[in-house]
XYZ file of C-alpha atoms in Angstrom:
532
model
C 0.000 0.000 0.000
C 1.195 3.581 -0.532
C 2.955 5.320 2.310
C 0.126 7.231 4.087
C 2.607 9.948 5.046
C 3.334 10.878 1.433
C 0.513 9.890 -0.899
C 0.547 13.073 -2.959
C 3.052 15.111 -4.883
C 2.477 18.868 -4.955
C 5.280 21.081 -6.296
C 5.183 24.816 -5.700
C 2.973 26.078 -2.851
C 2.166 23.234 -0.421
C -1.257 21.692 -0.860
C -3.317 19.818 1.691
C -3.302 16.048 1.139
C -6.459 14.734 -0.455
C -7.986 11.947 1.640
C -8.616 8.614 0.012
C -6.651 6.938 -2.778
C -8.734 4.902 -5.215
C -5.598 3.738 -7.022
C -3.915 2.105 -4.054
C -5.182 -1.437 -4.647
C -3.715 -3.468 -7.471
C -5.739 -4.563 -10.480
C -6.378 -8.228 -11.134
C -3.658 -10.205 -12.948
C -5.229 -12.785 -15.198
C -2.371 -14.595 -16.944
C -3.781 13.701 -31.474
C -6.015 14.286 -32.217
C -9.236 12.477 -32.563
C -9.828 9.328 -34.522
C -7.142 8.952 -37.206
C -8.237 8.005 -40.710
C -7.273 4.590 -42.089
C -3.860 3.992 -43.644
C -4.301 4.199 -47.353
C -6.832 6.995 -47.268
C -10.116 5.196 -47.799
C -11.996 2.110 -48.767
C -13.225 0.870 -45.375
C -11.859 -1.560 -42.810
C -10.162 -4.789 -43.935
C -11.730 -8.025 -42.693
C -10.665 -9.081 -39.252
C -9.048 -5.821 -38.182
C -10.398 -3.353 -35.683
C -11.899 0.000 -36.386
C -9.398 2.790 -36.584
C -8.554 5.018 -33.648
C -10.662 4.400 -30.617
C -8.750 6.918 -28.514
C -10.338 9.956 -26.898
C -11.103 12.954 -29.057
C -8.776 15.790 -28.160
C -9.973 19.309 -28.860
C -7.168 21.796 -29.230
C -8.396 24.672 -27.080
C -5.511 27.071 -26.814
C -4.780 30.288 -24.963
C -4.866 33.354 -27.182
C -1.512 34.708 -26.116
C 1.844 34.642 -27.836
C 3.798 33.594 -24.784
C 2.140 31.427 -22.182
C 3.149 30.904 -18.602
C 3.208 27.805 -16.473
C 0.307 27.278 -14.141
C -1.961 24.778 -12.465
C -1.546 22.427 -9.554
C -0.136 18.954 -10.041
C -1.279 16.158 -7.776
C 0.139 12.710 -8.423
C -1.195 9.646 -6.691
C 1.590 7.258 -5.772
C 0.730 3.672 -6.691
C 2.170 0.513 -5.340
C 5.156 1.495 -3.212
C 5.995 -1.578 -1.166
C 3.556 -3.762 -3.126
C 4.768 -7.338 -3.939
C 12.187 14.766 -57.045
C 15.701 15.615 -55.949
C 16.436 16.524 -52.472
C 16.587 20.258 -51.963
C 19.303 21.391 -49.575
C 18.306 24.125 -47.154
C 20.370 26.657 -45.271
C 19.816 27.228 -41.601
C 17.653 30.287 -41.009
C 19.572 33.037 -39.295
C 18.277 34.905 -36.273
C 16.210 37.947 -37.030
C 17.544 41.130 -35.447
C 14.068 42.564 -35.178
C 12.368 39.401 -33.947
C 10.477 39.851 -30.718
C 8.459 36.907 -29.412
C 6.680 39.023 -26.839
C 5.630 41.843 -29.144
C 2.094 43.025 -28.592
C -0.594 41.514 -30.813
C -2.287 43.776 -33.327
C -5.494 45.574 -32.417
C -8.465 43.255 -32.431
C -6.531 40.182 -31.291
C -3.250 38.303 -31.719
C -1.762 37.142 -35.001
C -2.912 33.540 -34.691
C -1.109 32.240 -37.757
C 2.321 33.228 -36.482
C 4.665 30.406 -35.493
C 7.759 31.791 -33.754
C 11.171 31.216 -35.232
C 13.795 29.326 -33.293
C 15.509 32.662 -32.669
C 12.318 34.075 -31.154
C 11.944 31.012 -28.941
C 15.532 31.413 -27.762
C 14.970 35.098 -26.990
C 11.914 34.257 -24.874
C 13.642 31.486 -22.950
C 13.509 31.904 -19.173
C 16.110 30.762 -16.632
C 16.020 27.018 -16.127
C 13.995 26.318 -19.255
C 15.142 23.911 -21.929
C 16.644 25.022 -25.186
C 14.112 24.487 -27.950
C 13.553 24.755 -31.654
C 10.332 24.847 -33.606
C 9.973 23.909 -37.274
C 7.376 25.408 -39.568
C 6.331 24.205 -43.020
C 4.144 26.359 -45.231
C 3.736 23.731 -47.949
C 0.211 23.867 -49.315
C -1.814 20.844 -48.209
C -5.472 19.935 -48.821
C -8.111 21.632 -46.671
C -8.816 18.507 -44.668
C -7.256 16.520 -41.810
C -3.948 15.266 -43.222
C -2.032 12.410 -41.650
C 1.522 13.032 -40.430
C 3.355 9.738 -40.877
C 5.938 7.880 -38.786
C 8.799 9.856 -37.243
C 12.264 8.506 -38.121
C 15.504 9.510 -36.408
C 18.402 8.920 -38.815
C 21.850 10.180 -37.905
C 21.505 13.815 -36.884
C 18.110 14.333 -38.529
C 14.424 13.779 -37.807
C 12.543 12.748 -40.950
C 8.813 12.560 -41.622
C 6.280 12.490 -44.467
C 3.266 14.777 -44.800
C 1.041 14.801 -47.868
C 3.433 14.690 -50.873
C 6.558 15.807 -49.056
C 9.229 13.918 -47.104
C 11.377 16.302 -45.047
C 14.501 15.991 -42.890
C 15.113 18.458 -40.049
C 18.471 18.753 -38.299
C 18.226 17.663 -34.679
C 20.524 20.368 -33.371
C 18.510 23.371 -34.592
C 15.484 22.160 -36.600
C 16.751 23.533 -39.899
C 15.452 21.766 -43.008
C 18.320 19.690 -44.436
C 16.559 18.209 -47.453
C 13.104 17.559 -48.799
C 11.603 15.378 -51.500
C 8.300 16.175 -53.191
C 6.482 13.167 -54.633
C 3.934 13.087 -57.488
C 1.092 12.019 -55.160
C 0.371 11.905 -51.431
C 2.048 9.453 -49.063
C -0.463 6.922 -47.713
C 1.695 4.488 -45.691
C 5.129 4.349 -44.075
C 6.864 1.636 -42.029
C 7.554 2.404 -38.383
C 11.316 1.996 -38.802
C 13.904 2.304 -41.613
C 16.722 -0.133 -42.436
C 19.848 -0.051 -40.244
C 21.569 2.088 -42.894
C 18.715 4.589 -43.055
C 16.645 3.579 -46.076
C 12.891 3.371 -46.209
C 10.105 2.613 -48.663
C 7.176 4.992 -48.600
C 3.845 4.162 -50.213
C 1.964 6.819 -52.117
C -1.365 7.051 -53.884
C -1.694 6.005 -57.493
C -3.217 9.285 -58.651
C -2.366 12.891 -57.740
C -5.964 13.662 -56.764
C -7.211 13.392 -53.209
C -10.272 11.182 -53.704
C -10.910 8.315 -51.279
C -11.023 5.813 -54.167
C -7.322 6.474 -54.796
C -5.286 3.264 -54.437
C -2.227 3.125 -52.139
C -0.037 1.104 -54.481
C 3.098 3.057 -55.446
C 6.343 2.134 -53.648
C 9.307 4.509 -53.520
C 12.708 3.864 -51.899
C 14.279 6.905 -50.227
C 17.671 7.191 -48.534
C 16.851 9.136 -45.376
C 20.453 10.247 -44.912
C 20.524 12.184 -48.177
C 16.983 12.361 -49.556
C 18.089 10.523 -52.698
C 15.379 8.428 -54.327
C 16.022 4.852 -55.401
C 13.840 2.238 -57.063
C 10.101 2.599 -57.427
C 7.470 0.086 -58.435
C 3.760 -0.552 -58.357
C 2.380 -2.800 -55.660
C 0.403 -4.924 -58.109
C -0.347 -8.584 -57.510
C -2.643 -10.277 -60.042
C -6.298 -10.083 -59.077
C -5.897 -8.100 -55.853
C -5.380 -4.507 -56.900
C -8.497 -3.387 -55.023
C -6.903 -4.613 -51.794
C -4.442 -1.733 -51.912
C -6.791 0.859 -50.456
C -5.328 0.064 -47.034
C -1.696 -1.061 -46.773
C 0.531 -1.897 -43.788
C 4.306 -2.245 -44.071
C 7.372 -3.096 -41.998
C 11.119 -3.345 -42.544
C 13.131 -6.214 -41.035
C 16.818 -5.781 -41.829
C 16.936 -5.670 -45.626
C 13.439 -7.104 -46.147
C 10.241 -5.124 -46.737
C 6.950 -6.801 -45.771
C 3.639 -5.508 -47.116
C 0.200 -6.556 -45.866
C -3.071 -5.596 -47.495
C -6.437 -7.255 -47.576
C -5.874 -10.895 -46.693
C -2.357 -11.337 -48.092
C 1.213 -10.437 -47.167
C 4.206 -10.331 -49.524
C 7.887 -9.569 -48.898
C 10.411 -7.735 -51.087
C 14.143 -7.075 -51.140
C 14.937 -3.569 -50.008
C 17.927 -3.476 -52.331
C 16.022 -3.657 -55.622
C 12.318 -4.148 -54.837
C 12.251 -7.704 -56.179
C 9.680 -10.036 -54.669
C 10.849 -12.672 -52.178
C 7.830 -14.751 -51.101
C 4.170 -14.670 -50.210
C 3.190 -15.415 -46.614
C 0.639 -18.258 -46.831
C -2.879 -18.365 -45.452
C -4.221 -21.375 -43.558
C -7.490 -23.265 -43.083
C -8.514 -22.653 -46.702
C -7.998 -18.943 -46.309
C -9.894 -18.558 -43.040
C -6.598 -17.786 -41.224
C -4.897 -14.997 -43.145
C -1.854 -12.738 -42.524
C -3.222 -9.236 -42.055
C -0.409 -7.121 -40.580
C 3.357 -6.993 -40.120
C 5.922 -5.561 -37.695
C 9.664 -5.040 -37.918
C 12.234 -2.502 -36.789
C 14.943 -5.049 -36.072
C 16.174 -8.047 -38.035
C 13.016 -9.841 -36.850
C 9.747 -10.122 -38.759
C 6.437 -10.583 -36.950
C 3.216 -11.358 -38.801
C -0.218 -11.230 -37.196
C -3.048 -13.454 -38.415
C -6.803 -13.143 -38.137
C -8.580 -16.495 -38.029
C -12.185 -15.944 -39.112
C -13.348 -19.525 -38.697
C -16.946 -18.725 -37.771
C -19.660 -16.096 -38.167
C -19.721 -16.106 -34.365
C -16.967 -13.677 -33.274
C -16.594 -15.483 -29.957
C -15.201 -18.486 -31.862
C -12.604 -16.605 -33.891
C -9.041 -16.024 -32.731
C -5.681 -14.534 -33.698
C -2.113 -15.669 -34.213
C 1.301 -14.073 -34.245
C 4.306 -15.671 -35.886
C 7.964 -14.915 -36.198
C 9.313 -15.605 -39.674
C 12.826 -15.721 -41.015
C 12.655 -12.483 -43.049
C 14.647 -13.800 -46.002
C 13.081 -17.230 -46.374
C 9.647 -16.989 -44.763
C 10.326 -20.015 -42.570
C 8.101 -20.028 -39.469
C 10.347 -19.864 -36.386
C 7.453 -20.064 -33.929
C 3.753 -19.292 -33.702
C 1.453 -18.300 -30.881
C -2.331 -18.549 -30.932
C -4.553 -16.339 -28.789
C -7.391 -17.735 -26.741
C -10.573 -18.432 -28.671
C -12.640 -15.260 -28.850
C -9.572 -13.008 -28.646
C -7.433 -11.336 -31.337
C -3.981 -9.825 -31.679
C -3.968 -6.088 -30.970
C -0.743 -4.049 -31.063
C 2.919 -4.941 -30.717
C 4.596 -3.160 -27.799
C 8.034 -4.784 -28.083
C 9.890 -7.063 -30.497
C 12.466 -8.230 -27.958
C 11.046 -9.500 -25.690
C 7.808 -10.055 -27.585
C 5.091 -8.088 -25.777
C 1.721 -7.264 -27.329
C -1.901 -6.516 -26.575
C -4.873 -8.787 -27.223
C -8.541 -7.833 -27.246
C -11.892 -9.527 -26.797
C -13.693 -9.907 -30.131
C -17.024 -9.102 -28.470
C -15.814 -5.954 -26.684
C -13.052 -4.527 -28.831
C -13.170 -1.086 -27.237
C -12.683 -1.938 -23.575
C -11.722 -5.570 -22.940
C -7.992 -5.963 -23.560
C -4.892 -7.541 -21.977
C -1.098 -7.546 -22.320
C 0.664 -10.801 -23.243
C 4.378 -11.592 -22.903
C 6.116 -14.467 -24.726
C 9.462 -16.082 -24.003
C 12.230 -16.121 -26.670
C 10.801 -19.314 -28.189
C 7.326 -17.881 -28.611
C 5.856 -19.702 -25.616
C 3.360 -17.964 -23.362
C 4.944 -16.385 -20.289
C 2.215 -14.235 -18.779
C -0.935 -12.314 -19.639
C -2.151 -9.578 -17.321
C -4.865 -6.955 -17.074
C -3.761 -3.317 -16.775
C -7.301 -1.952 -16.725
C -7.450 -2.160 -12.935
C -5.117 0.834 -12.870
C -7.139 2.672 -15.462
C -4.747 2.147 -18.381
C -6.124 2.144 -21.900
C -4.624 0.164 -24.751
C -1.726 2.099 -26.332
C -2.520 5.179 -24.222
C -6.036 5.330 -25.606
C -5.114 5.099 -29.292
C -5.968 1.376 -29.539
C -4.511 -0.709 -32.349
C -6.260 1.046 -35.201
C -4.205 1.760 -38.307
C -1.667 -1.043 -37.833
C -0.126 -3.228 -35.150
C 3.002 -1.073 -34.849
C 3.762 1.135 -33.037
C 1.731 0.992 -29.812
C 1.966 4.602 -28.684
C 2.319 5.302 -24.990
C 3.795 1.875 -24.194
C 7.342 0.526 -24.260
C 9.608 -2.146 -22.773
C 13.114 -1.869 -21.332
C 15.253 -3.128 -18.446
C 12.641 -5.779 -17.529
C 9.872 -3.173 -17.287
C 6.679 -2.843 -19.283
C 5.994 0.879 -19.147
C 2.489 2.177 -19.795
C 1.275 5.731 -20.134
C -1.952 7.505 -20.889
C -4.153 10.350 -19.817
C -3.249 11.322 -16.252
C -1.059 8.327 -15.494
C 2.049 6.221 -16.037
C 3.149 2.960 -14.457
C 5.518 0.021 -14.632
C 4.925 -3.753 -14.673
C 7.420 -6.596 -14.341
C 7.984 -8.101 -17.798
C 8.498 -11.619 -16.414
C 5.567 -11.813 -14.005
C 3.146 -9.107 -15.136
C 3.120 -7.798 -11.586
C 2.355 -4.113 -11.097
C 5.409 -2.370 -9.581
C 4.630 1.315 -9.192
C 2.916 4.230 -10.845
C 1.716 7.790 -10.586
C -1.545 9.511 -11.381
C -1.885 13.135 -12.496
C -5.056 15.179 -12.043
C -4.274 17.910 -14.583
C -5.682 16.186 -17.682
C -2.237 15.618 -19.152
C -0.990 12.578 -21.054
C 2.106 10.850 -19.655
C 4.340 9.031 -22.155
C 7.133 6.735 -20.918
C 10.170 7.501 -23.073
C 12.616 4.855 -21.857
C 13.620 2.752 -18.860
C 16.381 3.991 -16.583
C 18.625 2.205 -14.116
C 17.076 1.301 -10.792
C 13.645 0.347 -12.179
C 12.939 3.974 -13.018
C 11.672 5.520 -16.220
C 11.904 8.776 -18.092
C 8.453 10.264 -18.669
C 7.170 13.003 -20.950
C 4.213 14.940 -19.577
C 2.313 16.736 -22.334
C 1.450 20.415 -22.253
C -1.832 21.886 -21.086
C -3.811 24.585 -22.891
C -1.990 27.320 -20.954
C 1.178 25.704 -19.600
C 4.102 23.737 -21.052
C 4.883 20.084 -20.568
C 7.983 18.662 -18.941
C 10.254 15.612 -18.928
C 11.061 13.911 -15.627
C 12.555 10.787 -14.079
C 10.317 8.666 -11.886
C 11.098 5.511 -9.929
C 9.752 3.020 -7.416
C 10.381 5.304 -4.415
C 7.061 6.928 -5.186
C 5.393 10.248 -5.803
C 7.351 13.294 -4.739
C 10.713 11.707 -5.567
C 10.744 12.451 -9.294
C 13.464 14.576 -10.841
C 12.617 17.079 -13.521
C 15.241 16.765 -16.250
C 13.772 19.075 -18.883
C 11.668 22.113 -18.061
C 9.893 22.880 -21.311
C 9.728 26.562 -22.280
C 6.541 28.560 -21.874
C 7.066 30.259 -25.246
C 6.263 27.064 -27.174
C 3.484 25.737 -24.929
C 0.586 26.465 -27.268
C 2.214 24.490 -30.104
C 3.306 21.742 -27.747
C -0.321 21.420 -26.651
C -1.349 20.947 -30.284
C 0.948 17.895 -30.345
C -0.372 16.323 -27.136
C -1.489 13.113 -28.869
C 1.368 13.146 -31.363
C 4.517 11.267 -32.276
C 7.430 11.356 -29.846
C 11.091 10.420 -30.192
C 13.820 10.582 -27.588
C 17.475 10.496 -28.619
C 20.636 11.551 -26.750
C 18.719 13.620 -24.232
C 16.632 15.371 -26.891
C 12.864 15.060 -27.169
C 11.255 15.522 -30.584
C 7.496 16.016 -30.949
C 5.244 16.144 -33.988
C 1.485 15.987 -34.480
C -0.184 12.913 -35.962
C -2.532 14.992 -38.102
C -2.588 18.573 -39.358
C -5.394 20.554 -40.892
C -4.976 22.280 -44.214
C -7.899 24.586 -43.465
C -6.012 27.348 -41.691
C -8.890 29.810 -42.056
C -10.895 27.936 -39.422
C -8.173 27.061 -36.913
C -7.286 29.327 -33.973
C -3.632 28.242 -34.126
C -1.655 27.172 -37.175
C 0.113 23.922 -36.382
C 3.881 23.624 -36.288
C 5.531 20.635 -37.944
C 8.078 19.726 -35.265
C 9.105 20.835 -31.810
C 12.181 19.755 -29.877
C 13.637 20.260 -26.398
C 17.035 19.563 -24.876
C 18.493 20.562 -21.488
C 20.920 23.463 -21.450
C 22.229 25.266 -24.498
C 21.305 24.157 -28.018
């Protein structure tokens, strides 16, 4: 049980302890922004997969000021202490001598479309705040909600695709290093590139933006330079209509592509086809999604053996990426399906009940041979699958969850916690009452973890270290600047990357209809302790 002498954490002016702690007892152990559109841009949901994006709808209500200040009272409940085209090179923008981030807004209200330059952010930086840069992109995009694709960290750059453009920003200052503009919009990207920084992006067949547009054009890009390599059409005989929704993964030098009820692999070097992943039970068990990021290849299966959902089940297999040989397979319980992959090594993933896909889910851990180790229920602590984003849009990544140093780390709205990867036992956690989302970034020594706390509508986020000693013992490692809080808040459900002490944030979706948005969205935001 929590220490009754210190159940709450209250920085700043002391607050009176709040009696009662509904999160003190352990849950049972049994074994962005709104709903994102489907990968591929249209066509409906493929058989056997869940609906897309069951996370909470986040409304970006922002303060109408140019520089916001920190505020609010934080109260964290302490859980479980003591419980068993060619790339275009860009020059770095120079500081503007006349830039003033705190200049008064024009009469009638502030200039809402203004995104401060990195120089303006630096000028507004207060003592103790992190160094930061903010990246803008005024590329014209359709007046709709546009998906911002996977965030890749390659060398000293952060790379991402939006609409028809793939752009690399330098990690040290956010300057655009190169960009590639494609003939049509990007509709799918793998979560991770090859070890040497190459990736295949999928784009729509036609340059128009209609939902009937197929996601069937593959393009190799070297993320270190922006140079384009081979391109080809994803066209298997008789299944072209299955390319409305595509999922992809890279395992070493092998690209795996799932769409409809079939999965095929290709060589990254030249795009040549390797093999087709077979279906089973006369097609009733079919490979519907893939995961990579290391030299390993995971394939999830949906087994639709009956019209009764309670009789269907899922599988996950590890294949030899180059040959397709099955190294091991694991079948879920009848009535349950594979959800999202949290970790490749060890293999940790979510499963969900076919009859209650929105709420009834678990976390399963396998041993190195694919044998069941433990399945446990994190709902007793209030955790939602993948921090409330579910497994819509692909099995990888599972945002808000990660594994490291024998910890399964879960985040979500108002809370973060750690479970033992071998036993599924809850170890410790904290709960926030400020309507923030807490994202575990990585495990630290001593069973601790580094956590990113998102910004509020009028105050910045922060990055802190938290461990099993409980609430009130955390160490703030990055105090995010107030000058960027409003744009950080826009990215509260977005992509995150943490590398060498630097946090990089991006949204998952941006609107092209700037006339009806109170704040124009930035493309990237980054923080690092100390000087840039």
